[in-house]
Amino acid sequence: MADAVTATAANGAGQQQQQQQHRPTMQQSPDETGRRIVPVLACVLNQLCARNDQLVMDPDSVTKFHALRPPSISILDYLERIGKYSACSGECFVLALVYIDRIISSNHNFTVNSLNVHRLLISSVMLAAKFFDDQYFNNAYYAKVGGVPCHEINSLEVEFLFMINFSLFVTTGEYEQYYTELCNHTVNSGCTCQTDAGVPPLEPIPRAISAPIPTPVAPAVVVDAVPVKPRRSKRTSTRRSSARIVSQ
């Protein structure tokens, strides 16, 4: 009897130790591709937000992604936080840019600005990791990374999917186009976003994207939300500043 109790206790301790080993923690690090992409992506989005922040926002264009005021954390710091703690692949940041561009092209009254860019980033990177990476964290974990409540990250995920018509697949050619545009940004614009961040320049595509079906694994900053129900308008807009980030 005593031997059986001892064996049961040993098995329980072993299972508990195994669970602790596989329990996700916030001690992650981005891959090299992600480290190089993040400062360039942040620079591109900063320039886009700087232009769009000068526009008068249409009340009909307010969505769940809009905050009451711009968050105190910069776009670069926010992306670095996502890259550090989510441990997603660097490709996810390129996919996030593709997804945000699809929102712009599918919703003509929608503009990316300082009020919504943070929520767009955490939602797009999370969806990219779920769709592309073999392993990823659950929504509750991403909510902590992004500084929003869990119920809100769930709502943002659904809203994002509807705004891009659930179009998550990215072809190799489209991925190469967006990656190349990020590479050209530092060359053609004379921007020093990468050297200022102390990371090497982007190199040619490390590997083609194949969009595999991922296998899920087990499961502070504050971004203020707009306490209004989002309204959509079917009117089209001719504002050039809300044009797609990467031209087709």
PDB file of C-alpha atoms in Angstrom:
ATOM      1  CA  MET A   1       0.000   0.000   0.000  1.00  0.00           C
ATOM      2  CA  ALA A   2       2.783   2.367   0.963  1.00  0.00           C
ATOM      3  CA  ASP A   3       4.631   1.555  -2.256  1.00  0.00           C
ATOM      4  CA  ALA A   4       1.511   2.345  -4.286  1.00  0.00           C
ATOM      5  CA  VAL A   5       1.044   5.701  -2.549  1.00  0.00           C
ATOM      6  CA  THR A   6       4.711   6.531  -3.099  1.00  0.00           C
ATOM      7  CA  ALA A   7       4.476   5.617  -6.781  1.00  0.00           C
ATOM      8  CA  THR A   8       1.317   7.707  -7.214  1.00  0.00           C
ATOM      9  CA  ALA A   9       2.952  10.680  -5.539  1.00  0.00           C
ATOM     10  CA  ALA A  10       6.025  10.308  -7.728  1.00  0.00           C
ATOM     11  CA  ASN A  11       3.898  10.180 -10.873  1.00  0.00           C
ATOM     12  CA  GLY A  12       1.972  13.250  -9.758  1.00  0.00           C
ATOM     13  CA  ALA A  13       5.177  15.144  -9.087  1.00  0.00           C
ATOM     14  CA  GLY A  14       6.544  14.128 -12.468  1.00  0.00           C
ATOM     15  CA  GLN A  15       3.395  15.291 -14.270  1.00  0.00           C
ATOM     16  CA  GLN A  16       3.437  18.582 -12.389  1.00  0.00           C
ATOM     17  CA  GLN A  17       7.087  19.137 -13.319  1.00  0.00           C
ATOM     18  CA  GLN A  18       6.335  18.333 -16.954  1.00  0.00           C
ATOM     19  CA  GLN A  19       3.425  20.793 -16.993  1.00  0.00           C
ATOM     20  CA  GLN A  20       5.631  23.493 -15.529  1.00  0.00           C
ATOM     21  CA  GLN A  21       8.249  22.868 -18.210  1.00  0.00           C
ATOM     22  CA  HIS A  22       5.694  23.331 -21.005  1.00  0.00           C
ATOM     23  CA  ARG A  23       3.843  26.222 -19.374  1.00  0.00           C
ATOM     24  CA  PRO A  24       4.209  29.380 -21.513  1.00  0.00           C
ATOM     25  CA  THR A  25       6.088  32.203 -19.844  1.00  0.00           C
ATOM     26  CA  MET A  26       6.767  35.805 -20.795  1.00  0.00           C
ATOM     27  CA  GLN A  27      10.492  35.142 -21.123  1.00  0.00           C
ATOM     28  CA  GLN A  28      10.738  34.842 -24.883  1.00  0.00           C
ATOM     29  CA  SER A  29      12.873  36.468 -27.557  1.00  0.00           C
ATOM     30  CA  PRO A  30      12.223  37.352 -31.217  1.00  0.00           C
ATOM     31  CA  ASP A  31      14.132  35.684 -34.024  1.00  0.00           C
ATOM     32  CA  GLU A  32      16.773  37.545 -36.035  1.00  0.00           C
ATOM     33  CA  THR A  33      14.399  38.284 -38.910  1.00  0.00           C
ATOM     34  CA  GLY A  34      11.909  39.812 -36.504  1.00  0.00           C
ATOM     35  CA  ARG A  35      14.588  41.980 -34.895  1.00  0.00           C
ATOM     36  CA  ARG A  36      15.428  43.415 -38.300  1.00  0.00           C
ATOM     37  CA  ILE A  37      11.862  43.892 -39.504  1.00  0.00           C
ATOM     38  CA  VAL A  38      10.429  45.519 -36.366  1.00  0.00           C
ATOM     39  CA  PRO A  39      12.212  48.913 -36.582  1.00  0.00           C
ATOM     40  CA  VAL A  40      11.445  49.231 -40.303  1.00  0.00           C
ATOM     41  CA  LEU A  41       7.780  48.323 -39.841  1.00  0.00           C
ATOM     42  CA  ALA A  42       7.534  50.774 -36.947  1.00  0.00           C
ATOM     43  CA  CYS A  43       9.045  53.528 -39.082  1.00  0.00           C
ATOM     44  CA  VAL A  44       6.613  52.884 -41.950  1.00  0.00           C
ATOM     45  CA  LEU A  45       3.620  52.944 -39.609  1.00  0.00           C
ATOM     46  CA  ASN A  46       4.899  56.051 -37.819  1.00  0.00           C
ATOM     47  CA  GLN A  47       5.043  57.919 -41.114  1.00  0.00           C
ATOM     48  CA  LEU A  48       1.569  56.709 -42.060  1.00  0.00           C
ATOM     49  CA  CYS A  49       0.095  57.743 -38.708  1.00  0.00           C
ATOM     50  CA  ALA A  50       1.802  61.142 -38.865  1.00  0.00           C
ATOM     51  CA  ARG A  51      -0.016  61.863 -42.137  1.00  0.00           C
ATOM     52  CA  ASN A  52      -3.373  60.483 -41.086  1.00  0.00           C
ATOM     53  CA  ASP A  53      -3.355  62.163 -37.664  1.00  0.00           C
ATOM     54  CA  GLN A  54      -3.694  65.491 -39.460  1.00  0.00           C
ATOM     55  CA  LEU A  55      -7.044  64.466 -40.925  1.00  0.00           C
ATOM     56  CA  VAL A  56     -10.378  65.142 -39.272  1.00  0.00           C
ATOM     57  CA  MET A  57     -11.698  61.726 -38.295  1.00  0.00           C
ATOM     58  CA  ASP A  58     -15.122  60.802 -39.596  1.00  0.00           C
ATOM     59  CA  PRO A  59     -17.354  59.624 -36.692  1.00  0.00           C
ATOM     60  CA  ASP A  60     -18.620  56.842 -38.950  1.00  0.00           C
ATOM     61  CA  SER A  61     -15.085  55.466 -39.246  1.00  0.00           C
ATOM     62  CA  VAL A  62     -14.708  54.745 -35.509  1.00  0.00           C
ATOM     63  CA  THR A  63     -14.163  51.043 -34.845  1.00  0.00           C
ATOM     64  CA  LYS A  64     -13.314  48.792 -31.930  1.00  0.00           C
ATOM     65  CA  PHE A  65      -9.653  49.452 -32.650  1.00  0.00           C
ATOM     66  CA  HIS A  66      -9.872  53.156 -31.805  1.00  0.00           C
ATOM     67  CA  ALA A  67      -8.671  54.384 -28.422  1.00  0.00           C
ATOM     68  CA  LEU A  68      -9.795  57.482 -26.563  1.00  0.00           C
ATOM     69  CA  ARG A  69      -6.276  58.892 -26.794  1.00  0.00           C
ATOM     70  CA  PRO A  70      -2.974  57.753 -28.306  1.00  0.00           C
ATOM     71  CA  PRO A  71      -1.233  55.250 -25.988  1.00  0.00           C
ATOM     72  CA  SER A  72       1.887  56.475 -24.247  1.00  0.00           C
ATOM     73  CA  ILE A  73       3.989  53.609 -25.625  1.00  0.00           C
ATOM     74  CA  SER A  74       5.526  54.232 -29.043  1.00  0.00           C
ATOM     75  CA  ILE A  75       4.869  52.009 -32.040  1.00  0.00           C
ATOM     76  CA  LEU A  76       8.470  50.795 -31.990  1.00  0.00           C
ATOM     77  CA  ASP A  77       8.397  49.924 -28.290  1.00  0.00           C
ATOM     78  CA  TYR A  78       5.043  48.198 -28.731  1.00  0.00           C
ATOM     79  CA  LEU A  79       6.301  46.096 -31.638  1.00  0.00           C
ATOM     80  CA  GLU A  80       9.460  45.210 -29.738  1.00  0.00           C
ATOM     81  CA  ARG A  81       7.303  44.141 -26.807  1.00  0.00           C
ATOM     82  CA  ILE A  82       5.201  41.938 -29.075  1.00  0.00           C
ATOM     83  CA  GLY A  83       8.302  40.442 -30.669  1.00  0.00           C
ATOM     84  CA  LYS A  84       9.966  39.810 -27.324  1.00  0.00           C
ATOM     85  CA  TYR A  85       7.095  38.156 -25.504  1.00  0.00           C
ATOM     86  CA  SER A  86       5.125  36.449 -28.270  1.00  0.00           C
ATOM     87  CA  ALA A  87       8.203  34.701 -29.739  1.00  0.00           C
ATOM     88  CA  CYS A  88       6.482  34.716 -33.119  1.00  0.00           C
ATOM     89  CA  SER A  89       8.442  34.269 -36.325  1.00  0.00           C
ATOM     90  CA  GLY A  90       9.721  37.328 -38.147  1.00  0.00           C
ATOM     91  CA  GLU A  91       7.426  36.504 -41.044  1.00  0.00           C
ATOM     92  CA  CYS A  92       4.444  37.343 -38.841  1.00  0.00           C
ATOM     93  CA  PHE A  93       5.362  41.038 -38.886  1.00  0.00           C
ATOM     94  CA  VAL A  94       5.308  41.062 -42.683  1.00  0.00           C
ATOM     95  CA  LEU A  95       1.984  39.241 -42.649  1.00  0.00           C
ATOM     96  CA  ALA A  96       0.663  41.781 -40.149  1.00  0.00           C
ATOM     97  CA  LEU A  97       1.476  44.551 -42.620  1.00  0.00           C
ATOM     98  CA  VAL A  98      -0.311  42.639 -45.384  1.00  0.00           C
ATOM     99  CA  TYR A  99      -3.387  42.191 -43.190  1.00  0.00           C
ATOM    100  CA  ILE A 100      -3.503  45.858 -42.164  1.00  0.00           C
ATOM    101  CA  ASP A 101      -3.221  46.847 -45.817  1.00  0.00           C
ATOM    102  CA  ARG A 102      -6.152  44.551 -46.611  1.00  0.00           C
ATOM    103  CA  ILE A 103      -8.248  46.330 -43.993  1.00  0.00           C
ATOM    104  CA  ILE A 104      -7.446  49.658 -45.646  1.00  0.00           C
ATOM    105  CA  SER A 105      -8.338  48.393 -49.123  1.00  0.00           C
ATOM    106  CA  SER A 106     -11.576  46.718 -47.976  1.00  0.00           C
ATOM    107  CA  ASN A 107     -12.816  49.584 -45.774  1.00  0.00           C
ATOM    108  CA  HIS A 108     -12.475  52.832 -47.696  1.00  0.00           C
ATOM    109  CA  ASN A 109     -13.387  55.104 -44.764  1.00  0.00           C
ATOM    110  CA  PHE A 110     -10.831  53.466 -42.491  1.00  0.00           C
ATOM    111  CA  THR A 111      -7.514  55.185 -41.806  1.00  0.00           C
ATOM    112  CA  VAL A 112      -4.624  53.940 -39.714  1.00  0.00           C
ATOM    113  CA  ASN A 113      -3.691  56.541 -37.115  1.00  0.00           C
ATOM    114  CA  SER A 114      -2.258  56.863 -33.618  1.00  0.00           C
ATOM    115  CA  LEU A 115      -5.607  55.938 -32.071  1.00  0.00           C
ATOM    116  CA  ASN A 116      -5.939  52.497 -33.657  1.00  0.00           C
ATOM    117  CA  VAL A 117      -2.481  51.356 -34.779  1.00  0.00           C
ATOM    118  CA  HIS A 118      -1.608  49.569 -31.510  1.00  0.00           C
ATOM    119  CA  ARG A 119      -4.738  47.420 -31.498  1.00  0.00           C
ATOM    120  CA  LEU A 120      -4.309  46.698 -35.180  1.00  0.00           C
ATOM    121  CA  LEU A 121      -0.776  45.483 -34.533  1.00  0.00           C
ATOM    122  CA  ILE A 122      -1.522  43.135 -31.649  1.00  0.00           C
ATOM    123  CA  SER A 123      -4.519  41.704 -33.538  1.00  0.00           C
ATOM    124  CA  SER A 124      -2.715  41.280 -36.856  1.00  0.00           C
ATOM    125  CA  VAL A 125       0.407  39.705 -35.345  1.00  0.00           C
ATOM    126  CA  MET A 126      -1.709  37.322 -33.278  1.00  0.00           C
ATOM    127  CA  LEU A 127      -3.686  36.223 -36.340  1.00  0.00           C
ATOM    128  CA  ALA A 128      -0.495  35.870 -38.371  1.00  0.00           C
ATOM    129  CA  ALA A 129       1.054  33.662 -35.694  1.00  0.00           C
ATOM    130  CA  LYS A 130      -2.067  31.505 -35.539  1.00  0.00           C
ATOM    131  CA  PHE A 131      -2.179  31.092 -39.296  1.00  0.00           C
ATOM    132  CA  PHE A 132       1.523  30.734 -40.103  1.00  0.00           C
ATOM    133  CA  ASP A 133       3.535  29.599 -37.071  1.00  0.00           C
ATOM    134  CA  ASP A 134       3.565  25.982 -35.949  1.00  0.00           C
ATOM    135  CA  GLN A 135       3.308  27.045 -32.312  1.00  0.00           C
ATOM    136  CA  TYR A 136       1.652  30.088 -30.806  1.00  0.00           C
ATOM    137  CA  PHE A 137       0.139  31.345 -27.569  1.00  0.00           C
ATOM    138  CA  ASN A 138      -3.558  31.674 -26.834  1.00  0.00           C
ATOM    139  CA  ASN A 139      -5.615  34.879 -26.780  1.00  0.00           C
ATOM    140  CA  ALA A 140      -5.303  35.359 -23.021  1.00  0.00           C
ATOM    141  CA  TYR A 141      -1.533  35.470 -23.350  1.00  0.00           C
ATOM    142  CA  TYR A 142      -1.648  37.917 -26.257  1.00  0.00           C
ATOM    143  CA  ALA A 143      -4.014  40.098 -24.239  1.00  0.00           C
ATOM    144  CA  LYS A 144      -1.324  40.435 -21.563  1.00  0.00           C
ATOM    145  CA  VAL A 145       1.307  41.181 -24.177  1.00  0.00           C
ATOM    146  CA  GLY A 146      -0.871  43.821 -25.820  1.00  0.00           C
ATOM    147  CA  GLY A 147      -2.125  45.406 -22.618  1.00  0.00           C
ATOM    148  CA  VAL A 148      -5.827  44.804 -23.264  1.00  0.00           C
ATOM    149  CA  PRO A 149      -8.413  42.647 -21.442  1.00  0.00           C
ATOM    150  CA  CYS A 150      -8.893  39.105 -22.678  1.00  0.00           C
ATOM    151  CA  HIS A 151     -12.515  39.688 -23.689  1.00  0.00           C
ATOM    152  CA  GLU A 152     -11.372  42.657 -25.770  1.00  0.00           C
ATOM    153  CA  ILE A 153      -8.670  40.761 -27.650  1.00  0.00           C
ATOM    154  CA  ASN A 154     -11.334  38.179 -28.522  1.00  0.00           C
ATOM    155  CA  SER A 155     -13.592  40.940 -29.829  1.00  0.00           C
ATOM    156  CA  LEU A 156     -10.761  42.578 -31.772  1.00  0.00           C
ATOM    157  CA  GLU A 157      -9.881  39.264 -33.386  1.00  0.00           C
ATOM    158  CA  VAL A 158     -13.425  38.776 -34.674  1.00  0.00           C
ATOM    159  CA  GLU A 159     -13.666  42.397 -35.834  1.00  0.00           C
ATOM    160  CA  PHE A 160     -10.349  42.121 -37.665  1.00  0.00           C
ATOM    161  CA  LEU A 161     -11.381  38.920 -39.425  1.00  0.00           C
ATOM    162  CA  PHE A 162     -14.636  40.444 -40.653  1.00  0.00           C
ATOM    163  CA  MET A 163     -12.867  43.595 -41.851  1.00  0.00           C
ATOM    164  CA  ILE A 164     -10.505  41.529 -44.032  1.00  0.00           C
ATOM    165  CA  ASN A 165     -13.269  39.100 -45.034  1.00  0.00           C
ATOM    166  CA  PHE A 166     -11.402  36.257 -43.300  1.00  0.00           C
ATOM    167  CA  SER A 167      -8.684  36.513 -45.952  1.00  0.00           C
ATOM    168  CA  LEU A 168      -5.549  35.330 -44.143  1.00  0.00           C
ATOM    169  CA  PHE A 169      -3.755  33.394 -46.866  1.00  0.00           C
ATOM    170  CA  VAL A 170      -0.805  35.226 -48.411  1.00  0.00           C
ATOM    171  CA  THR A 171       0.851  34.008 -51.583  1.00  0.00           C
ATOM    172  CA  THR A 172       4.607  33.776 -51.921  1.00  0.00           C
ATOM    173  CA  GLY A 173       4.608  36.598 -54.459  1.00  0.00           C
ATOM    174  CA  GLU A 174       2.605  38.918 -52.233  1.00  0.00           C
ATOM    175  CA  TYR A 175       4.817  38.177 -49.254  1.00  0.00           C
ATOM    176  CA  GLU A 176       7.931  38.876 -51.335  1.00  0.00           C
ATOM    177  CA  GLN A 177       6.423  42.174 -52.489  1.00  0.00           C
ATOM    178  CA  TYR A 178       5.789  43.450 -48.973  1.00  0.00           C
ATOM    179  CA  TYR A 179       9.112  42.190 -47.672  1.00  0.00           C
ATOM    180  CA  THR A 180      10.918  43.895 -50.555  1.00  0.00           C
ATOM    181  CA  GLU A 181       9.074  47.154 -49.866  1.00  0.00           C
ATOM    182  CA  LEU A 182      10.296  47.042 -46.282  1.00  0.00           C
ATOM    183  CA  CYS A 183      13.841  46.404 -47.508  1.00  0.00           C
ATOM    184  CA  ASN A 184      13.609  49.313 -49.945  1.00  0.00           C
ATOM    185  CA  HIS A 185      12.260  51.658 -47.282  1.00  0.00           C
ATOM    186  CA  THR A 186      15.617  52.121 -45.609  1.00  0.00           C
ATOM    187  CA  VAL A 187      17.396  52.508 -48.954  1.00  0.00           C
ATOM    188  CA  ASN A 188      15.073  54.759 -50.940  1.00  0.00           C
ATOM    189  CA  SER A 189      13.848  56.973 -48.108  1.00  0.00           C
ATOM    190  CA  GLY A 190      17.261  57.465 -46.533  1.00  0.00           C
ATOM    191  CA  CYS A 191      15.726  56.423 -43.225  1.00  0.00           C
ATOM    192  CA  THR A 192      18.029  55.385 -40.392  1.00  0.00           C
ATOM    193  CA  CYS A 193      15.409  53.371 -38.514  1.00  0.00           C
ATOM    194  CA  GLN A 194      17.519  50.194 -38.547  1.00  0.00           C
ATOM    195  CA  THR A 195      20.862  51.749 -37.707  1.00  0.00           C
ATOM    196  CA  ASP A 196      19.247  53.757 -34.928  1.00  0.00           C
ATOM    197  CA  ALA A 197      17.861  50.511 -33.511  1.00  0.00           C
ATOM    198  CA  GLY A 198      21.292  48.887 -33.690  1.00  0.00           C
ATOM    199  CA  VAL A 199      20.234  45.948 -35.875  1.00  0.00           C
ATOM    200  CA  PRO A 200      21.703  44.749 -39.200  1.00  0.00           C
ATOM    201  CA  PRO A 201      19.852  45.696 -42.406  1.00  0.00           C
ATOM    202  CA  LEU A 202      17.195  43.456 -43.873  1.00  0.00           C
ATOM    203  CA  GLU A 203      18.549  40.763 -46.158  1.00  0.00           C
ATOM    204  CA  PRO A 204      16.897  38.924 -49.069  1.00  0.00           C
ATOM    205  CA  ILE A 205      13.990  36.719 -48.110  1.00  0.00           C
ATOM    206  CA  PRO A 206      15.266  33.952 -45.810  1.00  0.00           C
ATOM    207  CA  ARG A 207      12.564  31.497 -46.823  1.00  0.00           C
ATOM    208  CA  ALA A 208       9.395  31.493 -48.857  1.00  0.00           C
ATOM    209  CA  ILE A 209       6.086  31.534 -47.096  1.00  0.00           C
ATOM    210  CA  SER A 210       3.953  28.442 -47.510  1.00  0.00           C
ATOM    211  CA  ALA A 211       1.138  29.271 -45.083  1.00  0.00           C
ATOM    212  CA  PRO A 212       0.985  25.886 -43.302  1.00  0.00           C
ATOM    213  CA  ILE A 213      -1.866  25.021 -40.995  1.00  0.00           C
ATOM    214  CA  PRO A 214      -0.468  25.646 -37.497  1.00  0.00           C
ATOM    215  CA  THR A 215      -0.626  23.259 -34.562  1.00  0.00           C
ATOM    216  CA  PRO A 216      -1.870  25.006 -31.390  1.00  0.00           C
ATOM    217  CA  VAL A 217      -0.137  24.695 -28.032  1.00  0.00           C
ATOM    218  CA  ALA A 218      -1.496  24.922 -24.513  1.00  0.00           C
ATOM    219  CA  PRO A 219      -2.141  27.785 -23.230  1.00  0.00           C
ATOM    220  CA  ALA A 220       2.117  46.490 -19.133  1.00  0.00           C
ATOM    221  CA  VAL A 221       0.897  48.505 -21.209  1.00  0.00           C
ATOM    222  CA  VAL A 222      -2.609  50.004 -21.204  1.00  0.00           C
ATOM    223  CA  VAL A 223      -4.530  50.901 -24.336  1.00  0.00           C
ATOM    224  CA  ASP A 224      -7.736  52.846 -23.701  1.00  0.00           C
ATOM    225  CA  ALA A 225     -10.788  51.733 -25.637  1.00  0.00           C
ATOM    226  CA  VAL A 226     -13.508  53.846 -27.186  1.00  0.00           C
ATOM    227  CA  PRO A 227     -16.768  53.095 -25.307  1.00  0.00           C
ATOM    228  CA  VAL A 228     -18.951  53.286 -28.398  1.00  0.00           C
ATOM    229  CA  LYS A 229     -20.440  50.725 -30.704  1.00  0.00           C
ATOM    230  CA  PRO A 230     -18.557  50.735 -34.005  1.00  0.00           C
ATOM    231  CA  ARG A 231     -20.442  52.030 -36.956  1.00  0.00           C
ATOM    232  CA  ARG A 232     -19.652  51.254 -40.553  1.00  0.00           C
ATOM    233  CA  SER A 233     -20.384  53.483 -43.487  1.00  0.00           C
ATOM    234  CA  LYS A 234     -20.799  52.280 -47.046  1.00  0.00           C
ATOM    235  CA  ARG A 235     -19.642  55.602 -48.433  1.00  0.00           C
ATOM    236  CA  THR A 236     -16.368  55.641 -50.276  1.00  0.00           C
ATOM    237  CA  SER A 237     -13.580  58.068 -49.530  1.00  0.00           C
ATOM    238  CA  THR A 238     -11.141  59.804 -51.876  1.00  0.00           C
ATOM    239  CA  ARG A 239      -8.578  60.692 -49.218  1.00  0.00           C
ATOM    240  CA  ARG A 240      -5.164  59.757 -50.564  1.00  0.00           C
ATOM    241  CA  SER A 241      -3.636  59.497 -47.114  1.00  0.00           C
ATOM    242  CA  SER A 242      -5.676  56.364 -46.415  1.00  0.00           C
ATOM    243  CA  ALA A 243      -4.344  54.613 -49.511  1.00  0.00           C
ATOM    244  CA  ARG A 244      -2.772  51.215 -49.167  1.00  0.00           C
ATOM    245  CA  ILE A 245       0.616  51.061 -47.517  1.00  0.00           C
ATOM    246  CA  VAL A 246       2.107  49.059 -50.382  1.00  0.00           C
ATOM    247  CA  SER A 247       0.801  49.773 -53.870  1.00  0.00           C
ATOM    248  CA  GLN A 248      -0.162  46.831 -56.014  1.00  0.00           C
TER     249      GLN A 248
END
